[in-house]
XYZ file of C-alpha atoms in Angstrom:
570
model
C -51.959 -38.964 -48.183
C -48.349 -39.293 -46.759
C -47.484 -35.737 -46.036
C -44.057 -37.372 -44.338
C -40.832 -36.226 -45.949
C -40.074 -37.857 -48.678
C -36.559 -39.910 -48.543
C -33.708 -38.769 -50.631
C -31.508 -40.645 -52.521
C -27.756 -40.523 -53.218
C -28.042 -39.443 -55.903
C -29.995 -36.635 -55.641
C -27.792 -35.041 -52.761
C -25.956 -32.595 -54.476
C -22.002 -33.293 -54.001
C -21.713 -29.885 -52.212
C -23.948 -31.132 -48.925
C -22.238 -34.577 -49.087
C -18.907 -32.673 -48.829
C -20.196 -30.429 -46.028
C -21.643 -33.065 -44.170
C -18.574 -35.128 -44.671
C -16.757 -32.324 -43.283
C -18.749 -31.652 -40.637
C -18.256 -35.526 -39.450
C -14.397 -35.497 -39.716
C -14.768 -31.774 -37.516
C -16.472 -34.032 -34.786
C -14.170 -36.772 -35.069
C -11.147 -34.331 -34.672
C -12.982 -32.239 -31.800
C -13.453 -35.517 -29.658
C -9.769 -36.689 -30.947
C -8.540 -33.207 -29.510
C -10.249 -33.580 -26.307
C -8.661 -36.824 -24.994
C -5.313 -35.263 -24.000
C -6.603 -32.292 -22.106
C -9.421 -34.985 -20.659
C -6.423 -37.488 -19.558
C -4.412 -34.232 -17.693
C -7.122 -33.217 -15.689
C -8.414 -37.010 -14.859
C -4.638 -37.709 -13.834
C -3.582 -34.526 -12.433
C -6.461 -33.023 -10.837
C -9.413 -35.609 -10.577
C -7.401 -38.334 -9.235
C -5.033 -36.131 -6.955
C -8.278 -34.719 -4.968
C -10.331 -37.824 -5.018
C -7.172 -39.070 -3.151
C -6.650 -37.117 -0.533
C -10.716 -36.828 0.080
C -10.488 -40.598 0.133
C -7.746 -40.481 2.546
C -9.520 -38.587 4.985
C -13.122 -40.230 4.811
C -12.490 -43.866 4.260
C -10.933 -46.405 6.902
C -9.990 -50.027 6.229
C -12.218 -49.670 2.959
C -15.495 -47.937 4.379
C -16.344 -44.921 4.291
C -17.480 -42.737 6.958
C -19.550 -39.916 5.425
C -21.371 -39.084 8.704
C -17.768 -37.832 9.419
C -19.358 -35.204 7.328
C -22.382 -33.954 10.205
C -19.537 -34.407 12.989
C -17.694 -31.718 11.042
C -19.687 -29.305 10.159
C -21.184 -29.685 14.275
C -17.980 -28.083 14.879
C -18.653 -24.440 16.362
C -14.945 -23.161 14.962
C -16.114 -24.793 11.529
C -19.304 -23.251 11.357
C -17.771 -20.100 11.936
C -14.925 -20.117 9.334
C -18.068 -21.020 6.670
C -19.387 -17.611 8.187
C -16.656 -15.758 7.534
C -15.598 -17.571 4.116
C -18.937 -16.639 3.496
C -19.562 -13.433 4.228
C -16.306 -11.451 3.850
C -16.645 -12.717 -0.206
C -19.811 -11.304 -0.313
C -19.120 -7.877 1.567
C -15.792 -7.953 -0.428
C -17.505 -8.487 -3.637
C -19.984 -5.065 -2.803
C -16.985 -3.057 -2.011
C -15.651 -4.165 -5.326
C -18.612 -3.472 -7.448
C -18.498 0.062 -5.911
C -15.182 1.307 -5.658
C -14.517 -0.444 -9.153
C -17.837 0.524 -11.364
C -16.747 4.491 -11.489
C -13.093 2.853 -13.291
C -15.356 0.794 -15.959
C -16.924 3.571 -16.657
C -14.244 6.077 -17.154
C -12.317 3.209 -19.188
C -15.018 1.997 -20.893
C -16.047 6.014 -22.161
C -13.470 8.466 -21.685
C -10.694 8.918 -23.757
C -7.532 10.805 -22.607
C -3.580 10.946 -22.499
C -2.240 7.925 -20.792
C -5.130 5.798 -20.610
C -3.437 2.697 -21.847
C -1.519 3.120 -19.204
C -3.975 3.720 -16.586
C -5.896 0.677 -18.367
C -2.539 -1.768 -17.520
C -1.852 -0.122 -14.052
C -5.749 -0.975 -13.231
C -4.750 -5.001 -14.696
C -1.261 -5.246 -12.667
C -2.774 -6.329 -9.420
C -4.518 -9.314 -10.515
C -1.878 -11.075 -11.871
C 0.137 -10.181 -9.093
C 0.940 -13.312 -6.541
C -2.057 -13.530 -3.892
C 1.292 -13.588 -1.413
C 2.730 -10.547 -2.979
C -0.568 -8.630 -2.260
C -0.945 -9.893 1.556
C 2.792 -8.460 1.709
C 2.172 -5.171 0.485
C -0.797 -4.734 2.737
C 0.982 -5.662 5.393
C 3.950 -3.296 4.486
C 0.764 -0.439 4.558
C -1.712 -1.680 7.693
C -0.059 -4.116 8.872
C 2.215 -4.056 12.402
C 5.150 -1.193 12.139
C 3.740 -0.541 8.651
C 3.185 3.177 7.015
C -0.361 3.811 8.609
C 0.984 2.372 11.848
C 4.370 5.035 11.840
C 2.089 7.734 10.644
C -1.291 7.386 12.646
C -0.857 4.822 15.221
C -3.533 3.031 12.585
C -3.050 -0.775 12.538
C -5.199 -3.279 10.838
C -3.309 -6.608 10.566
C -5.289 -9.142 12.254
C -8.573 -7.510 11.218
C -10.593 -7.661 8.607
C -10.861 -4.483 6.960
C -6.905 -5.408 5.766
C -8.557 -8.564 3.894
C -11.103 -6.608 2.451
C -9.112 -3.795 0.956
C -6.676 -6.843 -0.289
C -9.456 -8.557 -1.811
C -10.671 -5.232 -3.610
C -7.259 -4.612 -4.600
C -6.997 -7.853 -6.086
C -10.144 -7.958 -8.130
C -10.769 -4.163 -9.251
C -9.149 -5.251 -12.712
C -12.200 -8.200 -12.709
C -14.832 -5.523 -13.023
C -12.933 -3.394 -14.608
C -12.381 -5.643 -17.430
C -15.584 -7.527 -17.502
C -18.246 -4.627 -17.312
C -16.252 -2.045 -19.332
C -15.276 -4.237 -22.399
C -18.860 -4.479 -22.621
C -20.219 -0.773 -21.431
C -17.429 0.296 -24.106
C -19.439 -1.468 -26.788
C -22.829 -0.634 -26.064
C -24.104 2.359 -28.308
C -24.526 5.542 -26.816
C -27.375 6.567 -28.868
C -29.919 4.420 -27.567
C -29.318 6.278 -23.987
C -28.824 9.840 -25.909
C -32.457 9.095 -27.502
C -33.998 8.706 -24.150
C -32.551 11.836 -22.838
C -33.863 13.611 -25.758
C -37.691 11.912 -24.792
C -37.128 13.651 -21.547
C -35.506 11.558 -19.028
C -32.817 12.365 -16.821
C -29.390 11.307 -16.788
C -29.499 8.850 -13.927
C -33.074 8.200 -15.571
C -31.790 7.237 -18.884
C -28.556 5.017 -17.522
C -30.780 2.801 -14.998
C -33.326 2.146 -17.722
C -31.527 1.758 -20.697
C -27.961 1.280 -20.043
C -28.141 -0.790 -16.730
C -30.365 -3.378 -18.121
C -27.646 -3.948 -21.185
C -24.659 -4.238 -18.583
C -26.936 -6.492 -15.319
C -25.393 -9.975 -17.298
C -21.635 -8.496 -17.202
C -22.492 -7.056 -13.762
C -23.861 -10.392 -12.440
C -20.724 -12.299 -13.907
C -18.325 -9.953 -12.753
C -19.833 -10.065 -9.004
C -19.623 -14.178 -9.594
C -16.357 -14.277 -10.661
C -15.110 -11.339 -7.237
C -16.871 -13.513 -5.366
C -15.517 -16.890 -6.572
C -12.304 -15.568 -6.089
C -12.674 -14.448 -2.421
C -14.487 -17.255 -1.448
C -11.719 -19.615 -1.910
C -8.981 -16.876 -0.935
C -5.627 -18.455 0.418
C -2.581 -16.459 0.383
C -3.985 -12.921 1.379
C -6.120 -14.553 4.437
C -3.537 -15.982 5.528
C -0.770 -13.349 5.246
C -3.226 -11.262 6.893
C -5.945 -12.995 8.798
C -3.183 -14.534 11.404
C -4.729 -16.724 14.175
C -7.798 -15.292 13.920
C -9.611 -15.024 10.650
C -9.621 -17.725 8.483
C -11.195 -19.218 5.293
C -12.125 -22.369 4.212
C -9.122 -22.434 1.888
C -6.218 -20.757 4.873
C -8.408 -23.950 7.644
C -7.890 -26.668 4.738
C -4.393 -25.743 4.739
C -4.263 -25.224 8.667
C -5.998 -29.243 9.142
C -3.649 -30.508 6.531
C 0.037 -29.397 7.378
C -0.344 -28.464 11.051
C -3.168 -30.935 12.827
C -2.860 -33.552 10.503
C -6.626 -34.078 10.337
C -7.149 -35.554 6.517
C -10.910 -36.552 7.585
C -11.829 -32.656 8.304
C -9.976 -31.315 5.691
C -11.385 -33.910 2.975
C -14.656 -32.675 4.555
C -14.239 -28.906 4.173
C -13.004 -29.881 0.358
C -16.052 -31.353 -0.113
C -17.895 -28.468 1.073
C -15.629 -25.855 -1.325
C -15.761 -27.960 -4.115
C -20.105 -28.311 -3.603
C -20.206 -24.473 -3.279
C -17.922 -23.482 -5.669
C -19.849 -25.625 -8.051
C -22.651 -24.148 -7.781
C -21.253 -21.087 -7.961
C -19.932 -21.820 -11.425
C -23.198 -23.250 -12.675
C -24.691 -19.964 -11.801
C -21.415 -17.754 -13.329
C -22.459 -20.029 -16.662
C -26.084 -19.047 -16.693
C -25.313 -15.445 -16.452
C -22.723 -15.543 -19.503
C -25.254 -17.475 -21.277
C -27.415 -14.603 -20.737
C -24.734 -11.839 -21.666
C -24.692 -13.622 -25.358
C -27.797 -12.280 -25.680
C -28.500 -9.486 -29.144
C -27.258 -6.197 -27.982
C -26.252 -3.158 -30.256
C -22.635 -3.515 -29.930
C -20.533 -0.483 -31.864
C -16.867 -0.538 -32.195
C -15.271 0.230 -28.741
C -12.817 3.218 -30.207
C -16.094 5.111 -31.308
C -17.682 5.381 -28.073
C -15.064 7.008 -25.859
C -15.055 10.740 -25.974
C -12.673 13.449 -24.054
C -14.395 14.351 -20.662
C -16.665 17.359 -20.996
C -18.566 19.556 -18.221
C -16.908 19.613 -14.341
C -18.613 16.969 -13.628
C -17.029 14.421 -15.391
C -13.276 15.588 -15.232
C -14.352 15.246 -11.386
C -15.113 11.410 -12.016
C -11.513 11.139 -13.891
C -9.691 12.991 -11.121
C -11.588 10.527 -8.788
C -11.355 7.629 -10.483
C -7.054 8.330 -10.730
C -7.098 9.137 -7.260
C -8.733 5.590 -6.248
C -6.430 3.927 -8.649
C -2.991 5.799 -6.756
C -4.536 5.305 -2.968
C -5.956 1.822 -3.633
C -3.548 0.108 -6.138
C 0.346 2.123 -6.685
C 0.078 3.364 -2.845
C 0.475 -0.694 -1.449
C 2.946 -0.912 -4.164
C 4.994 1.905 -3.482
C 4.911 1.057 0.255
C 5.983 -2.571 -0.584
C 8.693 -1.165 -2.871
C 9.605 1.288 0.418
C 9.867 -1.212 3.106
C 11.986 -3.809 0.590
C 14.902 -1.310 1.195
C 13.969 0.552 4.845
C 16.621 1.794 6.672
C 19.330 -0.976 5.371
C 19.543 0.397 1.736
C 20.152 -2.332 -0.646
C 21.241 -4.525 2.532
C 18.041 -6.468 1.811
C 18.429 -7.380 -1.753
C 22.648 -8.513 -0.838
C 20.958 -10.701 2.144
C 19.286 -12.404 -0.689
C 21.909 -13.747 -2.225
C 23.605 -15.590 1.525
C 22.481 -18.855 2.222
C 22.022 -18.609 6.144
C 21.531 -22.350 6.423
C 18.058 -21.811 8.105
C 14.774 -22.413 6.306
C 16.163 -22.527 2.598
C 19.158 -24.848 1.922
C 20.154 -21.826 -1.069
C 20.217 -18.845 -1.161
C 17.280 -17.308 -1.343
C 17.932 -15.370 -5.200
C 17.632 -18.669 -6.422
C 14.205 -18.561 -5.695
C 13.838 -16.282 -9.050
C 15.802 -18.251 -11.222
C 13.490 -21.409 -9.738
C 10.159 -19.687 -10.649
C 10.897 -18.326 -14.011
C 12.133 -21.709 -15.308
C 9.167 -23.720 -13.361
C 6.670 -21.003 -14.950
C 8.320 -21.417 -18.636
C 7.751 -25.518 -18.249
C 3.935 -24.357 -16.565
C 3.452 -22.160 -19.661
C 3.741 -24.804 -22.222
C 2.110 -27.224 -20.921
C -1.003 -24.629 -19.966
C -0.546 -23.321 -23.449
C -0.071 -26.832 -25.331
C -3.657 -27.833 -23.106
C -5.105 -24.588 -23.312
C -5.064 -24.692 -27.598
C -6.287 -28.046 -27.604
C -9.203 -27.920 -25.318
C -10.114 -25.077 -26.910
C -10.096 -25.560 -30.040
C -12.708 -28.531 -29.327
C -14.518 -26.009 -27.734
C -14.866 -23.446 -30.627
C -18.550 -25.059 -32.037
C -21.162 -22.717 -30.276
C -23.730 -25.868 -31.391
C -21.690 -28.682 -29.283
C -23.456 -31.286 -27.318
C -23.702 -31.800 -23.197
C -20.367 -33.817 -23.607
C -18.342 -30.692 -24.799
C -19.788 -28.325 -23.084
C -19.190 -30.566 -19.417
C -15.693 -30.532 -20.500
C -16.108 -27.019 -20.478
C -17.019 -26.308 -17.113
C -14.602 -28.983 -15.814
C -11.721 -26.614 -17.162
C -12.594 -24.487 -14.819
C -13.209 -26.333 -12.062
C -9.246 -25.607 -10.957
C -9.961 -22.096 -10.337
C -12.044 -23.115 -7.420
C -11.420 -26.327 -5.946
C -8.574 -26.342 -3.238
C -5.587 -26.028 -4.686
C -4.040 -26.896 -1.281
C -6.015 -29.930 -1.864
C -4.787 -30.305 -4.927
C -0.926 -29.737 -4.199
C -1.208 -31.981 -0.836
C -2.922 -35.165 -3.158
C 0.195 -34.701 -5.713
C 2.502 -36.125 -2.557
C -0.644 -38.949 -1.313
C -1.432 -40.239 -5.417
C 1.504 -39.213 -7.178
C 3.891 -41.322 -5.248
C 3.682 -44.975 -6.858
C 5.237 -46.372 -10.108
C 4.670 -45.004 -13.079
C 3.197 -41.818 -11.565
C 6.269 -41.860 -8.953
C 6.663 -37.954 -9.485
C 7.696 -36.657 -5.753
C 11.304 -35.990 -6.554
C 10.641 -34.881 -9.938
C 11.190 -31.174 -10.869
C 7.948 -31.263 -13.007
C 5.744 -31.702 -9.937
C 5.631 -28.017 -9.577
C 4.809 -27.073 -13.494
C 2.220 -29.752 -13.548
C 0.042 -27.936 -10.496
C 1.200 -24.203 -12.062
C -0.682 -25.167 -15.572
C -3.939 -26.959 -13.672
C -4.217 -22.779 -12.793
C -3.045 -21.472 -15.951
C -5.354 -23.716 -18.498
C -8.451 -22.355 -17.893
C -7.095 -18.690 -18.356
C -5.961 -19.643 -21.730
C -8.974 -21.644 -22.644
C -10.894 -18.087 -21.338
C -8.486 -15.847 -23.581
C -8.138 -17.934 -26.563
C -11.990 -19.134 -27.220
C -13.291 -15.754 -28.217
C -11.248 -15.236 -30.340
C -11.858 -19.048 -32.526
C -15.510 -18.685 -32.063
C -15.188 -15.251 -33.834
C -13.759 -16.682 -36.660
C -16.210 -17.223 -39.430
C -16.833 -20.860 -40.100
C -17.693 -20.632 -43.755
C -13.824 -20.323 -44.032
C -13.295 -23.203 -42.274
C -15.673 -25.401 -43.791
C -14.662 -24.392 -47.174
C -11.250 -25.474 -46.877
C -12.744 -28.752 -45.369
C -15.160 -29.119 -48.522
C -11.921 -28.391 -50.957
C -9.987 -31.592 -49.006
C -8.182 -30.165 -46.165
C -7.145 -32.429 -42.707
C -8.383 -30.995 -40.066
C -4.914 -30.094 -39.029
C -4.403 -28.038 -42.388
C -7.451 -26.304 -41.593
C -6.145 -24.878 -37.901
C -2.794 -24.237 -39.935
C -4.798 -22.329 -42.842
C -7.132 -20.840 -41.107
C -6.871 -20.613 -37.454
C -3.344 -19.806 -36.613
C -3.081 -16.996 -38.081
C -5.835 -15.244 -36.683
C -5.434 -16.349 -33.052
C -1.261 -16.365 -33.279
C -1.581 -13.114 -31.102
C -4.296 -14.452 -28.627
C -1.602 -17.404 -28.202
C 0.890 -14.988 -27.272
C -1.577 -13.487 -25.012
C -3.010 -16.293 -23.647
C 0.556 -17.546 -22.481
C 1.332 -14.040 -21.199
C -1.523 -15.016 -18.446
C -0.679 -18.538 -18.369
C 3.109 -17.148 -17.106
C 1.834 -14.395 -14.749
C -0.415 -16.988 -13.033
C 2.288 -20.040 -12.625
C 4.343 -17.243 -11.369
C 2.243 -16.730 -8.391
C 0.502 -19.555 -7.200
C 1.273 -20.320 -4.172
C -2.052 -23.051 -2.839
C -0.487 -26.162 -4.194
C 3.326 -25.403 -4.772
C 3.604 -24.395 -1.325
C 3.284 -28.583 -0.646
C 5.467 -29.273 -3.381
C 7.823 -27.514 -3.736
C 11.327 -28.751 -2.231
C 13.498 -26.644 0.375
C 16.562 -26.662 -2.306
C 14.199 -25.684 -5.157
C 11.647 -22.787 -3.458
C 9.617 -20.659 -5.571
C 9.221 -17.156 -5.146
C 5.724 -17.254 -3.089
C 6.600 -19.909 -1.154
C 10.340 -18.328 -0.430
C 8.005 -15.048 0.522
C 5.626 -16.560 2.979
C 8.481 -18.689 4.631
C 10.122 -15.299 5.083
C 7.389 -14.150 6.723
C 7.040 -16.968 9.383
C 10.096 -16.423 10.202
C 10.899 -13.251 13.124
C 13.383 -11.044 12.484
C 13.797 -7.562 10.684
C 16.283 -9.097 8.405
C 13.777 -12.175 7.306
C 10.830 -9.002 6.751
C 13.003 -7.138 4.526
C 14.181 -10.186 2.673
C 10.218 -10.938 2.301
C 9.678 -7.314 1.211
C 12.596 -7.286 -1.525
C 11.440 -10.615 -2.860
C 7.979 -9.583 -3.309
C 8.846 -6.678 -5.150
C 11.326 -8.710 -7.823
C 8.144 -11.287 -8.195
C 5.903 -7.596 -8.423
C 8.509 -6.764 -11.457
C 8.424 -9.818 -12.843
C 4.540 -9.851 -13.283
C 4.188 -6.146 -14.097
C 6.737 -6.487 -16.982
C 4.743 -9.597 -18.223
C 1.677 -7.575 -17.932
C 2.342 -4.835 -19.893
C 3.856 -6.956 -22.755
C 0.598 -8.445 -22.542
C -0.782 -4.891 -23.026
C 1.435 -4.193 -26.018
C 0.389 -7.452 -27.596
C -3.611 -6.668 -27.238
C -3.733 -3.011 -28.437
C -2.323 -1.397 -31.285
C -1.129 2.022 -31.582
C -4.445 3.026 -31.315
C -5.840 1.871 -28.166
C -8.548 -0.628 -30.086
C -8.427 -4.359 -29.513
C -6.602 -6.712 -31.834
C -7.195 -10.223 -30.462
C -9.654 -9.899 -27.310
């Protein structure tokens, strides 16, 4: 007997399933249409670019000379920036995890006055320009800073400056990533074991711990991603001494002039910072695991006992010593002793390392990061949209990791392989203004892609394959049903996108002309540059790019909470 299923005929599918399935077909037609123009960007403006200048460096009259790689990394001064690249991100990542934990926590459960604002206070620094936060460091540790005039204590040069940077710079990570979920998980199931007998301490490493180890793990992956490949605060603050792999990339490109070791050390980045993704993705895969989730407003509660108006009052403190102290110093030292003299130096052109003045620097980065915005934002949508299946294939999700692949390969790399493989007809794009917004949105897509696919995959898809079933395009059904659910994570997601083009600082600081400079490259040229005048010109730029961000930030803020402090978009 044939116990095989039995074929159906046409005419027995009922014309509901051949009008989902219909559906479903044009969906994966328009997800792979909607692909190819994010897939073309990053093949011609970040593939190509890097396989470039890595082919530049390993490959003479057409062979190529990979045991260049051994002779590298035989290098005693190599092996020893991999040691430090290596193991300042790690002890960096620790610190963070335990200075930043206590803030989750208090964020995640305690409710009381002003803590949307201590919520976008915690978020200012990491949108802040890595170059802005080596400055302000500086202005605090650094030679003639505030520690220095008060207690003789100077840290420039060391690393204990990078470290406090790098926790600086990443407390909002953990911040955001453990307590949007330790917000969420219900407080009952650790109340019940408290009530079975268990301690406190008891009842959080068994019950609660084990819910938040995913969100832990990613947050230490991401800290860590991010201070592996750390540029602008190393090398504001690591001087001759201390550097990482991104600071000697930079160091072999533009000063030594040795394409064969940098192409080698990009190599090495872009192998470990692979791998460092792959693992990221297998803890979020992890974190989408069933957990009791309640709605984040219910869980937080006004501080009750000693004991925990002591971990607010701590928690505050951190946040003022840690984050607003380097800012206020920054802020301090951008008008010292000559008032606004600073700020009215600005707007001279001394005919030294700028050929303008350097104000124009501002109006420079705000119209480079509008053009960066829309293209991150135009990129962002499309990519991911085709993203917003949960059930796609190896294809999609591949394209997924490569959007995030910019976050972690050189972007000095990147920004020095514009000028080698963007130089030739019809990619001649050297003297071009949109040289700079092109490398700004290779950083910006992937945080819109992050901010925006949430939010689509939360939509239910019954709505969108009913309005498929009833005849709508594909198009009609983004229009219809999409839009207007994710209009505000669009907003949001180009808030970031702006922030971030703002700042960077890897690639533009290759591109970007001396009659055009950006603000972080204006800022570090200041700083090269002796002189208390040049300092304080440093100091009162940084601050106006601080402004900038902070002001974007907190519109951001506005955008994702209403008046009630709950989430509205993600």
């Amino acid at each position: 007997m044939d116990l095989a299923r039995p074929e159906v005929s046409p005419a027995e599918v009922s014309p509901a399933a051949a009008g989902r399935a219909a559906a479903k077909r044009r969906g994966t037609a328009a997800r792979l249409g909607l692909m190819a123009l994010p897939v073309a960007f990053f093949a011609v403006f970040f593939a190509y670019p890097v396989a470039a200048i890595v082919a530049r460096g390993l490959k003479t009259d057409g062979v190529w000379r990979l045991g260049r790689i051994g002779e590298v990394l035989a290098q005693s001064d190599v092996r020893q920036v991999l040691w430090f690249t290596t193991w300042q991100a790690l002890v960096s990542t620790a610190l963070t995890l335990l200075i930043a934990l206590p803030g989750a926590y208090v964020l995640a459960r305690f409710d009381f006055p002003g803590r949307q604002l201590l919520r976008a206070v915690v978020t200012v620094p990491f949108v802040l320009p890595t170059v802005v936060v080596g400055t302000a460091f500086m202005a605090l540790v650094g030679r003639g800073g505030l520690l220095d005039e008060l207690w003789g204590v100077r840290l420039d040069t060391t690393v204990w400056a990078i470290l406090l940077a790098h926790v600086f710079f990443n407390y909002a990570v953990v911040v955001r990533t453990v307590g949007g979920l330790w917000g969420q998980l219900d407080p009952r199931q650790e109340e019940a074991a408290r009530m079975l007998g268990a301690s406190r301490f008891t009842a959080w490493r068994t019950v609660t711990l084990p819910a938040l180890a995913p969100a832990v793990a990613a947050a230490a992956l991401m800290v860590f991603l991010f201070t592996f490949t750390s540029f602008g605060v190393v090398q504001i603050l690591g001087g001759p001494t201390f550097a990482t792999l991104e600071v000697e990339i930079y160091r072999q490109t533009s000063e030594i002039f040795d394409l064969s070791t940098a192409a080698v050390l990009t190599m090495i980045q872009f192998a470990a910072v692979g791998a460092i993704l792959a693992l990221h993705a297998w803890t979020v895969r992890r974190r989408e695991t069933a957990l009791r989730l309640v709605d984040a407003s219910r869980t937080a509660r006004r501080p009750r006992g000693a004991g925990q108006w002591a971990l607010l009052a701590g928690v505050v403190a951190t946040v003022a010593v840690l984050l607003l102290l380097p800012l206020a110093v920054l802020v301090e030292r951008s008008f010292g002793d000559a008032g606004l003299g600073h700020y009215r130096a600005l707007t001279r052109d001394d005919g030294g390392v700028f050929l303008v003045a350097p104000i124009e620097a501002v109006g420079n980065s705000l119209g480079y990061a509008v053009a960066a915005t829309a293209i991150a934002v135009v990129i962002g949508t499309l990519a991911s949209v085709a993203l917003t299946r949960r059930d796609a294939g190896r294809l999609v999700r591949g394209f997924d990791a490569l959007l995030m692949l910019p976050l972690g390969v050189s972007a000095v790399t990147v920004g020095f392989g514009f000028l080698i493989a963007l130089d030739e007809p019809p990619l001649d794009l050297r003297s071009s203004w949109i040289l700079v917004p092109l490398a700004q949105a290779l950083v910006g897509v992937p945080f819109v892609v992050r901010t925006m696919l949430p939010v689509l995959r939360a939509v239910d898809m019954r709505l969108r394959e009913a309005a498929a079933v009833l005849g709508a395009s594909p198009w009609r059904v983004w229009r219809e049903v999409d839009l207007p659910m994710v209009r505000r994570a669009v907003l949001v997601a180009a808030g970031f996108a702006f922030a971030v083009s703002l700042g960077e600082f890897g690639a533009t600081v290759f591109i970007a002309r001396p009659d055009n400079p950006t603000l972080p490259v204006a800022v570090a040229r200041l700083l090269g540059r002796p002189g208390e005048l040049n300092y304080g010109q440093a100091m009162a730029l940084s601050t106006i790019l601080m402004i900038v961000c902070a002001v974007a930030l907190l519109l951001l803020e506005r955008l994702r909470t209403d008046r009630s402090g709950s989430s509205r978009c993600c």
